[in-house]
Amino acid sequence: SNNKILVELDTSSGVATMKFKSPPVNSLSLDFLTEFCISLEKLENDRACRGLIITSAIPRVFSSGLDITEMCGKSTEHYAEFWRAVQEMWIRLYGSNLVTVAAINGSSPAGGCLIALSCDYRIMVENPKYVIGLNEAQLGIVAPFWFKDTFVNAVGHRAAERSLQLGLLHSVPEAHRMGLVDEVVPEEKLQEKAVAVMAQWLALPDHARQLTKSMMRKAVLDHMLAHREEDIQNFVKFTSKDSIQKSLSTYMEMLRKKKR
Ligand code: CO8
């Protein structure tokens, strides 16, 4: 299926927009991740494209993170394939040559937060209902080392340590204070702000900016690439455990019951 992400390229400005549209909550399924990587690669190879704004077409949710159903009751082969796709998404986005701006117009837990953190700049809509963070610990699972590294690179070690240990989902003002998001705007100003920030970043020569970005991110990317297969084995082993399967299904059950 080729319709979970809407991509538009404005050739006059060189800015593409990706809108996540995978109801109900833009969870990162294997199909979604595959489509994301294909779309990003196309833009990356398009000379007319220099910048990418990532946002959601679903009200109130940017992305709910990894699709938990991909981690429940499936084969080890499936877990391995899924995890490789999660890694691929991050490698491509964190290492992208494009200027990437996350226009976060809804909640963004776990894998959703990772996508935002992998961009160059984060703008979030001010809304008391929206939260963002790496809440893995609350699900009884551990954020992978490269999620952690990406988080540390944005907010620093101490803030990351507390947030990750407690599996915190931060309110928008809190996320802003700790540097997890760079800017906060009212919903109706989001698009305009994202375009303005993008113009500021695109005012620099691509080459110098790209090499600088790569210099800043290389250590974390190289570390992950060097441990990629091991990371897959770890994920498969961990996810296959009865105790983890139980934690995940209890959590899904909790999500279902919450609204009744
Ligand atoms: N995966 C699959 N289904 C989901 C997910 C998800 N991540 N999130 C929500 N859903 C489902 C719900 O179960 C619900 O299904 P149904 O309608 O059948 O009951 C439907 O989507 C709608 O969800 P809500 O009713 O909860 O929608 P709300 O608008 O009230 O809330 C939220 C939206 C805030 C996004 C809320 O759904 C939420 O908090 N979801 C859970 C988010 C979360 O904790 N994600 C963590 C995923 S784990 C991850 O990304 C990294 C894992 C790293 C792996 C490391 C292992 C070693």
PDB file of C-alpha atoms and ligand atoms in Angstrom:
ATOM      1  CA  SER A   1       0.000   0.000   0.000  1.00  0.00           C
ATOM      2  CA  ASN A   2       1.409   3.329  -1.025  1.00  0.00           C
ATOM      3  CA  ASN A   3      -0.747   5.930   0.664  1.00  0.00           C
ATOM      4  CA  LYS A   4       0.172   6.336   4.318  1.00  0.00           C
ATOM      5  CA  ILE A   5       2.352   9.367   3.660  1.00  0.00           C
ATOM      6  CA  LEU A   6       1.389  12.351   1.502  1.00  0.00           C
ATOM      7  CA  VAL A   7       4.401  13.946  -0.159  1.00  0.00           C
ATOM      8  CA  GLU A   8       4.384  17.316  -1.863  1.00  0.00           C
ATOM      9  CA  LEU A   9       7.351  19.107  -3.362  1.00  0.00           C
ATOM     10  CA  ASP A  10       7.309  22.865  -3.972  1.00  0.00           C
ATOM     11  CA  THR A  11       9.862  23.122  -6.759  1.00  0.00           C
ATOM     12  CA  SER A  12      10.141  26.902  -6.500  1.00  0.00           C
ATOM     13  CA  SER A  13      11.381  26.815  -2.877  1.00  0.00           C
ATOM     14  CA  GLY A  14      12.907  23.315  -2.976  1.00  0.00           C
ATOM     15  CA  VAL A  15      10.901  22.367   0.122  1.00  0.00           C
ATOM     16  CA  ALA A  16       9.009  19.092   0.353  1.00  0.00           C
ATOM     17  CA  THR A  17       6.341  18.297   2.928  1.00  0.00           C
ATOM     18  CA  MET A  18       5.600  14.819   4.209  1.00  0.00           C
ATOM     19  CA  LYS A  19       2.239  14.440   5.908  1.00  0.00           C
ATOM     20  CA  PHE A  20       1.679  11.275   7.879  1.00  0.00           C
ATOM     21  CA  LYS A  21      -1.776   9.946   7.196  1.00  0.00           C
ATOM     22  CA  SER A  22      -2.095   6.483   8.633  1.00  0.00           C
ATOM     23  CA  PRO A  23      -5.234   6.384  10.806  1.00  0.00           C
ATOM     24  CA  PRO A  24      -5.974   6.167  13.606  1.00  0.00           C
ATOM     25  CA  VAL A  25      -2.647   7.313  15.141  1.00  0.00           C
ATOM     26  CA  ASN A  26       0.186   7.160  12.547  1.00  0.00           C
ATOM     27  CA  SER A  27       1.773   4.166  14.210  1.00  0.00           C
ATOM     28  CA  LEU A  28       4.999   3.048  12.568  1.00  0.00           C
ATOM     29  CA  SER A  29       4.089  -0.279  10.987  1.00  0.00           C
ATOM     30  CA  LEU A  30       6.409  -2.178   8.652  1.00  0.00           C
ATOM     31  CA  ASP A  31       4.420  -0.825   5.688  1.00  0.00           C
ATOM     32  CA  PHE A  32       4.604   2.727   6.990  1.00  0.00           C
ATOM     33  CA  LEU A  33       8.366   2.533   7.571  1.00  0.00           C
ATOM     34  CA  THR A  34       8.961   1.061   4.120  1.00  0.00           C
ATOM     35  CA  GLU A  35       6.940   3.824   2.492  1.00  0.00           C
ATOM     36  CA  PHE A  36       8.760   6.437   4.578  1.00  0.00           C
ATOM     37  CA  CYS A  37      12.178   5.213   3.413  1.00  0.00           C
ATOM     38  CA  ILE A  38      11.147   5.042  -0.247  1.00  0.00           C
ATOM     39  CA  SER A  39       9.658   8.562  -0.113  1.00  0.00           C
ATOM     40  CA  LEU A  40      12.699   9.983   1.635  1.00  0.00           C
ATOM     41  CA  GLU A  41      15.098   8.341  -0.796  1.00  0.00           C
ATOM     42  CA  LYS A  42      13.157   9.797  -3.748  1.00  0.00           C
ATOM     43  CA  LEU A  43      13.382  13.313  -2.287  1.00  0.00           C
ATOM     44  CA  GLU A  44      17.036  12.799  -1.400  1.00  0.00           C
ATOM     45  CA  ASN A  45      17.763  11.933  -5.049  1.00  0.00           C
ATOM     46  CA  ASP A  46      15.679  14.792  -6.450  1.00  0.00           C
ATOM     47  CA  ARG A  47      17.910  17.748  -7.280  1.00  0.00           C
ATOM     48  CA  ALA A  48      14.919  20.073  -6.955  1.00  0.00           C
ATOM     49  CA  CYS A  49      14.553  19.183  -3.243  1.00  0.00           C
ATOM     50  CA  ARG A  50      16.697  20.769  -0.479  1.00  0.00           C
ATOM     51  CA  GLY A  51      14.457  20.693   2.576  1.00  0.00           C
ATOM     52  CA  LEU A  52      11.798  18.505   4.165  1.00  0.00           C
ATOM     53  CA  ILE A  53       9.026  19.413   6.603  1.00  0.00           C
ATOM     54  CA  ILE A  54       7.497  16.450   8.422  1.00  0.00           C
ATOM     55  CA  THR A  55       4.024  16.817   9.916  1.00  0.00           C
ATOM     56  CA  SER A  56       0.808  14.889  10.532  1.00  0.00           C
ATOM     57  CA  ALA A  57      -2.480  14.900   8.648  1.00  0.00           C
ATOM     58  CA  ILE A  58      -4.161  13.226  11.632  1.00  0.00           C
ATOM     59  CA  PRO A  59      -5.662  15.493  14.300  1.00  0.00           C
ATOM     60  CA  ARG A  60      -3.998  15.440  17.750  1.00  0.00           C
ATOM     61  CA  VAL A  61      -1.318  12.853  16.940  1.00  0.00           C
ATOM     62  CA  PHE A  62       2.034  13.358  15.205  1.00  0.00           C
ATOM     63  CA  SER A  63       2.947   9.675  15.491  1.00  0.00           C
ATOM     64  CA  SER A  64       2.133   7.149  18.216  1.00  0.00           C
ATOM     65  CA  GLY A  65       5.508   5.472  17.711  1.00  0.00           C
ATOM     66  CA  LEU A  66       6.240   1.916  16.706  1.00  0.00           C
ATOM     67  CA  ASP A  67       3.213  -0.164  15.842  1.00  0.00           C
ATOM     68  CA  ILE A  68       3.023  -2.402  18.896  1.00  0.00           C
ATOM     69  CA  THR A  69       1.059  -5.044  16.974  1.00  0.00           C
ATOM     70  CA  GLU A  70       4.237  -5.620  14.879  1.00  0.00           C
ATOM     71  CA  MET A  71       5.940  -6.677  18.116  1.00  0.00           C
ATOM     72  CA  CYS A  72       3.199  -8.982  19.440  1.00  0.00           C
ATOM     73  CA  GLY A  73       2.731 -12.656  18.655  1.00  0.00           C
ATOM     74  CA  LYS A  74       4.781 -12.644  15.438  1.00  0.00           C
ATOM     75  CA  SER A  75       7.679 -14.837  14.243  1.00  0.00           C
ATOM     76  CA  THR A  76      11.337 -14.078  15.022  1.00  0.00           C
ATOM     77  CA  GLU A  77      11.819 -13.503  11.262  1.00  0.00           C
ATOM     78  CA  HIS A  78       9.115 -10.854  11.388  1.00  0.00           C
ATOM     79  CA  TYR A  79      10.648  -9.120  14.422  1.00  0.00           C
ATOM     80  CA  ALA A  80      14.018  -9.017  12.622  1.00  0.00           C
ATOM     81  CA  GLU A  81      12.506  -7.587   9.440  1.00  0.00           C
ATOM     82  CA  PHE A  82      10.531  -5.010  11.396  1.00  0.00           C
ATOM     83  CA  TRP A  83      13.524  -3.902  13.440  1.00  0.00           C
ATOM     84  CA  ARG A  84      15.716  -3.545  10.350  1.00  0.00           C
ATOM     85  CA  ALA A  85      13.046  -1.229   8.905  1.00  0.00           C
ATOM     86  CA  VAL A  86      13.005   0.864  12.100  1.00  0.00           C
ATOM     87  CA  GLN A  87      16.794   1.167  11.941  1.00  0.00           C
ATOM     88  CA  GLU A  88      16.668   2.072   8.242  1.00  0.00           C
ATOM     89  CA  MET A  89      14.165   4.860   8.888  1.00  0.00           C
ATOM     90  CA  TRP A  90      16.457   6.403  11.508  1.00  0.00           C
ATOM     91  CA  ILE A  91      19.694   5.949   9.514  1.00  0.00           C
ATOM     92  CA  ARG A  92      18.176   7.727   6.529  1.00  0.00           C
ATOM     93  CA  LEU A  93      16.475  10.521   8.434  1.00  0.00           C
ATOM     94  CA  TYR A  94      19.206  11.221  10.998  1.00  0.00           C
ATOM     95  CA  GLY A  95      21.791  11.099   8.203  1.00  0.00           C
ATOM     96  CA  SER A  96      19.724  13.006   5.651  1.00  0.00           C
ATOM     97  CA  ASN A  97      21.435  15.652   3.537  1.00  0.00           C
ATOM     98  CA  LEU A  98      18.185  17.635   3.423  1.00  0.00           C
ATOM     99  CA  VAL A  99      17.292  20.278   5.981  1.00  0.00           C
ATOM    100  CA  THR A 100      14.648  18.519   8.061  1.00  0.00           C
ATOM    101  CA  VAL A 101      12.076  20.319  10.195  1.00  0.00           C
ATOM    102  CA  ALA A 102       9.547  18.502  12.376  1.00  0.00           C
ATOM    103  CA  ALA A 103       6.251  20.392  12.598  1.00  0.00           C
ATOM    104  CA  ILE A 104       4.815  18.480  15.544  1.00  0.00           C
ATOM    105  CA  ASN A 105       1.063  18.986  15.532  1.00  0.00           C
ATOM    106  CA  GLY A 106       0.101  16.350  18.092  1.00  0.00           C
ATOM    107  CA  SER A 107       1.381  13.844  20.610  1.00  0.00           C
ATOM    108  CA  SER A 108       4.620  12.160  19.791  1.00  0.00           C
ATOM    109  CA  PRO A 109       5.563   9.281  22.090  1.00  0.00           C
ATOM    110  CA  ALA A 110       8.505   6.876  21.674  1.00  0.00           C
ATOM    111  CA  GLY A 111       9.197   6.209  17.968  1.00  0.00           C
ATOM    112  CA  GLY A 112       7.243   9.371  17.121  1.00  0.00           C
ATOM    113  CA  CYS A 113       9.601  11.341  19.330  1.00  0.00           C
ATOM    114  CA  LEU A 114      12.551   9.640  17.631  1.00  0.00           C
ATOM    115  CA  ILE A 115      11.394  10.889  14.227  1.00  0.00           C
ATOM    116  CA  ALA A 116      11.121  14.439  15.568  1.00  0.00           C
ATOM    117  CA  LEU A 117      14.520  14.164  17.285  1.00  0.00           C
ATOM    118  CA  SER A 118      16.120  12.997  14.053  1.00  0.00           C
ATOM    119  CA  CYS A 119      15.215  16.262  12.324  1.00  0.00           C
ATOM    120  CA  ASP A 120      17.360  19.407  12.406  1.00  0.00           C
ATOM    121  CA  TYR A 121      14.714  21.526  14.124  1.00  0.00           C
ATOM    122  CA  ARG A 122      11.504  20.892  16.062  1.00  0.00           C
ATOM    123  CA  ILE A 123       8.468  23.160  16.255  1.00  0.00           C
ATOM    124  CA  MET A 124       5.559  21.959  18.395  1.00  0.00           C
ATOM    125  CA  VAL A 125       1.998  23.186  18.650  1.00  0.00           C
ATOM    126  CA  GLU A 126       1.022  24.504  22.081  1.00  0.00           C
ATOM    127  CA  ASN A 127      -1.818  22.368  23.380  1.00  0.00           C
ATOM    128  CA  PRO A 128      -2.246  21.119  26.963  1.00  0.00           C
ATOM    129  CA  LYS A 129      -3.200  17.654  25.655  1.00  0.00           C
ATOM    130  CA  TYR A 130      -0.059  17.032  23.602  1.00  0.00           C
ATOM    131  CA  VAL A 131       2.899  15.103  25.007  1.00  0.00           C
ATOM    132  CA  ILE A 132       6.295  14.069  23.685  1.00  0.00           C
ATOM    133  CA  GLY A 133       9.079  11.837  24.974  1.00  0.00           C
ATOM    134  CA  LEU A 134      10.721   8.430  24.999  1.00  0.00           C
ATOM    135  CA  ASN A 135       8.317   6.564  27.288  1.00  0.00           C
ATOM    136  CA  GLU A 136       9.670   3.053  26.598  1.00  0.00           C
ATOM    137  CA  ALA A 137      10.436   2.395  30.285  1.00  0.00           C
ATOM    138  CA  GLN A 138       6.730   2.827  31.058  1.00  0.00           C
ATOM    139  CA  LEU A 139       5.967  -0.060  28.692  1.00  0.00           C
ATOM    140  CA  GLY A 140       8.510  -2.254  30.472  1.00  0.00           C
ATOM    141  CA  ILE A 141      10.916  -2.019  27.552  1.00  0.00           C
ATOM    142  CA  VAL A 142      14.215  -0.195  27.132  1.00  0.00           C
ATOM    143  CA  ALA A 143      14.868   2.510  24.563  1.00  0.00           C
ATOM    144  CA  PRO A 144      17.605   1.231  22.211  1.00  0.00           C
ATOM    145  CA  PHE A 145      21.043   2.868  22.570  1.00  0.00           C
ATOM    146  CA  TRP A 146      20.658   4.881  19.369  1.00  0.00           C
ATOM    147  CA  PHE A 147      17.276   6.283  20.523  1.00  0.00           C
ATOM    148  CA  LYS A 148      19.118   7.307  23.681  1.00  0.00           C
ATOM    149  CA  ASP A 149      22.060   8.791  21.762  1.00  0.00           C
ATOM    150  CA  THR A 150      19.715  10.832  19.581  1.00  0.00           C
ATOM    151  CA  PHE A 151      17.913  12.101  22.690  1.00  0.00           C
ATOM    152  CA  VAL A 152      21.180  12.953  24.485  1.00  0.00           C
ATOM    153  CA  ASN A 153      22.396  14.879  21.433  1.00  0.00           C
ATOM    154  CA  ALA A 154      19.296  17.075  21.659  1.00  0.00           C
ATOM    155  CA  VAL A 155      18.894  17.698  25.404  1.00  0.00           C
ATOM    156  CA  GLY A 156      22.155  16.698  27.092  1.00  0.00           C
ATOM    157  CA  HIS A 157      22.974  13.795  29.364  1.00  0.00           C
ATOM    158  CA  ARG A 158      21.309  14.729  32.648  1.00  0.00           C
ATOM    159  CA  ALA A 159      17.944  15.699  31.212  1.00  0.00           C
ATOM    160  CA  ALA A 160      18.009  12.576  29.032  1.00  0.00           C
ATOM    161  CA  GLU A 161      18.873  10.304  31.948  1.00  0.00           C
ATOM    162  CA  ARG A 162      15.958  11.440  34.081  1.00  0.00           C
ATOM    163  CA  SER A 163      13.502  11.499  31.220  1.00  0.00           C
ATOM    164  CA  LEU A 164      14.458   8.027  29.957  1.00  0.00           C
ATOM    165  CA  GLN A 165      14.612   6.333  33.369  1.00  0.00           C
ATOM    166  CA  LEU A 166      11.150   7.627  34.238  1.00  0.00           C
ATOM    167  CA  GLY A 167       9.816   7.076  30.714  1.00  0.00           C
ATOM    168  CA  LEU A 168       8.446  10.619  30.819  1.00  0.00           C
ATOM    169  CA  LEU A 169       5.999  12.050  28.356  1.00  0.00           C
ATOM    170  CA  HIS A 170       6.564  15.799  28.614  1.00  0.00           C
ATOM    171  CA  SER A 171       4.009  18.549  28.223  1.00  0.00           C
ATOM    172  CA  VAL A 172       4.798  21.060  25.479  1.00  0.00           C
ATOM    173  CA  PRO A 173       6.116  23.837  27.807  1.00  0.00           C
ATOM    174  CA  GLU A 174       8.297  21.290  29.620  1.00  0.00           C
ATOM    175  CA  ALA A 175       9.619  19.874  26.337  1.00  0.00           C
ATOM    176  CA  HIS A 176      10.449  23.429  25.281  1.00  0.00           C
ATOM    177  CA  ARG A 177      12.227  24.242  28.544  1.00  0.00           C
ATOM    178  CA  MET A 178      14.477  21.195  28.332  1.00  0.00           C
ATOM    179  CA  GLY A 179      15.277  21.719  24.637  1.00  0.00           C
ATOM    180  CA  LEU A 180      13.398  18.657  23.429  1.00  0.00           C
ATOM    181  CA  VAL A 181      11.547  21.019  21.106  1.00  0.00           C
ATOM    182  CA  ASP A 182      13.097  24.231  19.817  1.00  0.00           C
ATOM    183  CA  GLU A 183      10.006  26.346  19.462  1.00  0.00           C
ATOM    184  CA  VAL A 184       6.336  26.379  20.427  1.00  0.00           C
ATOM    185  CA  VAL A 185       3.579  27.983  18.338  1.00  0.00           C
ATOM    186  CA  PRO A 186      -0.218  28.111  18.195  1.00  0.00           C
ATOM    187  CA  GLU A 187      -1.689  25.580  15.760  1.00  0.00           C
ATOM    188  CA  GLU A 188      -2.602  28.182  13.118  1.00  0.00           C
ATOM    189  CA  LYS A 189       0.978  29.485  12.982  1.00  0.00           C
ATOM    190  CA  LEU A 190       2.708  26.124  12.579  1.00  0.00           C
ATOM    191  CA  GLN A 191       2.929  25.999   8.800  1.00  0.00           C
ATOM    192  CA  GLU A 192       4.104  29.600   8.483  1.00  0.00           C
ATOM    193  CA  LYS A 193       6.740  29.093  11.182  1.00  0.00           C
ATOM    194  CA  ALA A 194       8.033  25.867   9.632  1.00  0.00           C
ATOM    195  CA  VAL A 195       8.423  27.614   6.265  1.00  0.00           C
ATOM    196  CA  ALA A 196      10.237  30.567   7.877  1.00  0.00           C
ATOM    197  CA  VAL A 197      12.647  28.327   9.798  1.00  0.00           C
ATOM    198  CA  MET A 198      13.283  26.314   6.659  1.00  0.00           C
ATOM    199  CA  ALA A 199      14.118  29.476   4.686  1.00  0.00           C
ATOM    200  CA  GLN A 200      16.629  30.451   7.374  1.00  0.00           C
ATOM    201  CA  TRP A 201      18.400  27.073   7.173  1.00  0.00           C
ATOM    202  CA  LEU A 202      18.282  27.025   3.360  1.00  0.00           C
ATOM    203  CA  ALA A 203      19.967  30.433   3.182  1.00  0.00           C
ATOM    204  CA  LEU A 204      23.297  28.682   3.777  1.00  0.00           C
ATOM    205  CA  PRO A 205      25.273  26.877   1.092  1.00  0.00           C
ATOM    206  CA  ASP A 206      24.168  23.213   1.103  1.00  0.00           C
ATOM    207  CA  HIS A 207      27.655  21.810   1.012  1.00  0.00           C
ATOM    208  CA  ALA A 208      28.973  23.503   4.149  1.00  0.00           C
ATOM    209  CA  ARG A 209      25.780  22.837   6.070  1.00  0.00           C
ATOM    210  CA  GLN A 210      25.674  19.172   5.033  1.00  0.00           C
ATOM    211  CA  LEU A 211      29.276  18.523   6.020  1.00  0.00           C
ATOM    212  CA  THR A 212      28.676  20.251   9.350  1.00  0.00           C
ATOM    213  CA  LYS A 213      25.563  18.169   9.983  1.00  0.00           C
ATOM    214  CA  SER A 214      27.437  15.013   9.156  1.00  0.00           C
ATOM    215  CA  MET A 215      30.311  16.035  11.453  1.00  0.00           C
ATOM    216  CA  MET A 216      27.881  16.545  14.341  1.00  0.00           C
ATOM    217  CA  ARG A 217      26.008  13.258  13.800  1.00  0.00           C
ATOM    218  CA  LYS A 218      28.672  10.904  12.453  1.00  0.00           C
ATOM    219  CA  ALA A 219      29.795   9.329  15.726  1.00  0.00           C
ATOM    220  CA  VAL A 220      26.282   8.305  16.700  1.00  0.00           C
ATOM    221  CA  LEU A 221      25.458   7.033  13.189  1.00  0.00           C
ATOM    222  CA  ASP A 222      28.735   5.082  12.906  1.00  0.00           C
ATOM    223  CA  HIS A 223      28.214   3.525  16.320  1.00  0.00           C
ATOM    224  CA  MET A 224      24.783   2.267  15.335  1.00  0.00           C
ATOM    225  CA  LEU A 225      25.987   0.983  11.937  1.00  0.00           C
ATOM    226  CA  ALA A 226      28.808  -0.914  13.625  1.00  0.00           C
ATOM    227  CA  HIS A 227      26.322  -2.641  15.938  1.00  0.00           C
ATOM    228  CA  ARG A 228      23.378  -2.955  13.597  1.00  0.00           C
ATOM    229  CA  GLU A 229      23.168  -6.778  13.373  1.00  0.00           C
ATOM    230  CA  GLU A 230      23.754  -7.165  17.102  1.00  0.00           C
ATOM    231  CA  ASP A 231      20.979  -4.631  17.747  1.00  0.00           C
ATOM    232  CA  ILE A 232      18.596  -6.700  15.597  1.00  0.00           C
ATOM    233  CA  GLN A 233      19.523  -9.895  17.451  1.00  0.00           C
ATOM    234  CA  ASN A 234      18.941  -8.103  20.760  1.00  0.00           C
ATOM    235  CA  PHE A 235      15.549  -6.824  19.687  1.00  0.00           C
ATOM    236  CA  VAL A 236      14.452 -10.256  18.470  1.00  0.00           C
ATOM    237  CA  LYS A 237      15.643 -11.987  21.621  1.00  0.00           C
ATOM    238  CA  PHE A 238      14.074  -9.394  23.895  1.00  0.00           C
ATOM    239  CA  THR A 239      10.764  -9.195  22.023  1.00  0.00           C
ATOM    240  CA  SER A 240      10.420 -12.990  21.932  1.00  0.00           C
ATOM    241  CA  LYS A 241      10.504 -13.254  25.722  1.00  0.00           C
ATOM    242  CA  ASP A 242       7.238 -14.235  27.395  1.00  0.00           C
ATOM    243  CA  SER A 243       7.646 -11.471  29.963  1.00  0.00           C
ATOM    244  CA  ILE A 244       7.991  -8.796  27.249  1.00  0.00           C
ATOM    245  CA  GLN A 245       5.079 -10.206  25.246  1.00  0.00           C
ATOM    246  CA  LYS A 246       3.057  -9.974  28.415  1.00  0.00           C
ATOM    247  CA  SER A 247       4.083  -6.360  29.126  1.00  0.00           C
ATOM    248  CA  LEU A 248       3.235  -5.321  25.573  1.00  0.00           C
ATOM    249  CA  SER A 249      -0.163  -7.001  25.505  1.00  0.00           C
ATOM    250  CA  THR A 250      -1.033  -5.563  28.924  1.00  0.00           C
ATOM    251  CA  TYR A 251      -0.117  -2.132  27.582  1.00  0.00           C
ATOM    252  CA  MET A 252      -2.261  -2.586  24.443  1.00  0.00           C
ATOM    253  CA  GLU A 253      -5.112  -3.738  26.649  1.00  0.00           C
ATOM    254  CA  MET A 254      -4.689  -0.589  28.767  1.00  0.00           C
ATOM    255  CA  LEU A 255      -4.824   1.608  25.616  1.00  0.00           C
ATOM    256  CA  ARG A 256      -8.051  -0.107  24.543  1.00  0.00           C
ATOM    257  CA  LYS A 257      -9.745   0.154  27.959  1.00  0.00           C
ATOM    258  CA  LYS A 258      -8.752   3.747  28.591  1.00  0.00           C
ATOM    259  CA  LYS A 259     -11.485   5.188  26.381  1.00  0.00           C
ATOM    260  CA  ARG A 260     -14.386   3.087  27.643  1.00  0.00           C
TER     261      ARG A 260
HETATM  262  N1  CO8 B   1       0.804   0.718  18.107  1.00  0.00           N
HETATM  263  C1  CO8 B   1      -0.336   0.082  17.750  1.00  0.00           C
HETATM  264  N2  CO8 B   1      -1.567   0.551  18.016  1.00  0.00           N
HETATM  265  C2  CO8 B   1      -1.662   1.721  18.668  1.00  0.00           C
HETATM  266  C3  CO8 B   1      -0.526   2.430  19.081  1.00  0.00           C
HETATM  267  C4  CO8 B   1       0.764   1.889  18.776  1.00  0.00           C
HETATM  268  N3  CO8 B   1       1.897   2.510  19.118  1.00  0.00           N
HETATM  269  N4  CO8 B   1      -0.927   3.546  19.715  1.00  0.00           N
HETATM  270  C5  CO8 B   1      -2.276   3.536  19.705  1.00  0.00           C
HETATM  271  N5  CO8 B   1      -2.731   2.428  19.072  1.00  0.00           N
HETATM  272  C6  CO8 B   1      -4.123   2.057  18.821  1.00  0.00           C
HETATM  273  C7  CO8 B   1      -4.927   1.974  20.113  1.00  0.00           C
HETATM  274  O1  CO8 B   1      -4.805   0.700  20.707  1.00  0.00           O
HETATM  275  C8  CO8 B   1      -6.329   2.229  19.606  1.00  0.00           C
HETATM  276  O2  CO8 B   1      -6.807   1.038  19.015  1.00  0.00           O
HETATM  277  P1  CO8 B   1      -8.369   0.624  19.144  1.00  0.00           P
HETATM  278  O3  CO8 B   1      -9.123   1.728  18.470  1.00  0.00           O
HETATM  279  O4  CO8 B   1      -8.439  -0.689  18.452  1.00  0.00           O
HETATM  280  O5  CO8 B   1      -8.667   0.522  20.612  1.00  0.00           O
HETATM  281  C9  CO8 B   1      -6.123   3.238  18.489  1.00  0.00           C
HETATM  282  O6  CO8 B   1      -4.750   3.108  18.092  1.00  0.00           O
HETATM  283  C10 CO8 B   1      -6.378   4.678  18.901  1.00  0.00           C
HETATM  284  O7  CO8 B   1      -5.599   4.954  20.071  1.00  0.00           O
HETATM  285  P2  CO8 B   1      -6.157   5.861  21.281  1.00  0.00           P
HETATM  286  O8  CO8 B   1      -7.597   5.575  21.507  1.00  0.00           O
HETATM  287  O9  CO8 B   1      -5.233   5.677  22.430  1.00  0.00           O
HETATM  288  O10 CO8 B   1      -6.013   7.315  20.615  1.00  0.00           O
HETATM  289  P3  CO8 B   1      -5.864   8.717  21.398  1.00  0.00           P
HETATM  290  O11 CO8 B   1      -6.054   9.742  20.338  1.00  0.00           O
HETATM  291  O12 CO8 B   1      -6.700   8.729  22.617  1.00  0.00           O
HETATM  292  O13 CO8 B   1      -4.332   8.739  21.878  1.00  0.00           O
HETATM  293  C11 CO8 B   1      -1.950   8.411  21.661  1.00  0.00           C
HETATM  294  C12 CO8 B   1      -3.289   8.769  20.967  1.00  0.00           C
HETATM  295  C13 CO8 B   1      -1.562   9.495  22.632  1.00  0.00           C
HETATM  296  C14 CO8 B   1      -0.898   8.275  20.560  1.00  0.00           C
HETATM  297  C15 CO8 B   1      -2.143   7.064  22.396  1.00  0.00           C
HETATM  298  O14 CO8 B   1      -2.713   6.130  21.517  1.00  0.00           O
HETATM  299  C16 CO8 B   1      -0.881   6.472  22.948  1.00  0.00           C
HETATM  300  O15 CO8 B   1      -0.361   6.914  23.939  1.00  0.00           O
HETATM  301  N6  CO8 B   1      -0.397   5.370  22.286  1.00  0.00           N
HETATM  302  C17 CO8 B   1       0.705   4.609  22.749  1.00  0.00           C
HETATM  303  C18 CO8 B   1       1.958   5.258  22.336  1.00  0.00           C
HETATM  304  C19 CO8 B   1       3.150   4.484  22.799  1.00  0.00           C
HETATM  305  O16 CO8 B   1       3.372   4.263  23.972  1.00  0.00           O
HETATM  306  N7  CO8 B   1       3.951   4.049  21.837  1.00  0.00           N
HETATM  307  C20 CO8 B   1       5.130   3.345  22.145  1.00  0.00           C
HETATM  308  C21 CO8 B   1       5.446   2.381  21.073  1.00  0.00           C
HETATM  309  S1  CO8 B   1       7.026   1.608  21.410  1.00  0.00           S
HETATM  310  C22 CO8 B   1       8.157   2.489  20.500  1.00  0.00           C
HETATM  311  O17 CO8 B   1       7.807   3.317  19.711  1.00  0.00           O
HETATM  312  C23 CO8 B   1       9.646   2.240  20.672  1.00  0.00           C
HETATM  313  C24 CO8 B   1       9.930   0.869  21.088  1.00  0.00           C
HETATM  314  C25 CO8 B   1      11.390   0.570  21.132  1.00  0.00           C
HETATM  315  C26 CO8 B   1      11.574  -0.923  21.166  1.00  0.00           C
HETATM  316  C27 CO8 B   1      12.631  -1.360  22.087  1.00  0.00           C
HETATM  317  C28 CO8 B   1      12.491  -2.851  22.370  1.00  0.00           C
HETATM  318  C29 CO8 B   1      13.744  -3.470  22.809  1.00  0.00           C
END
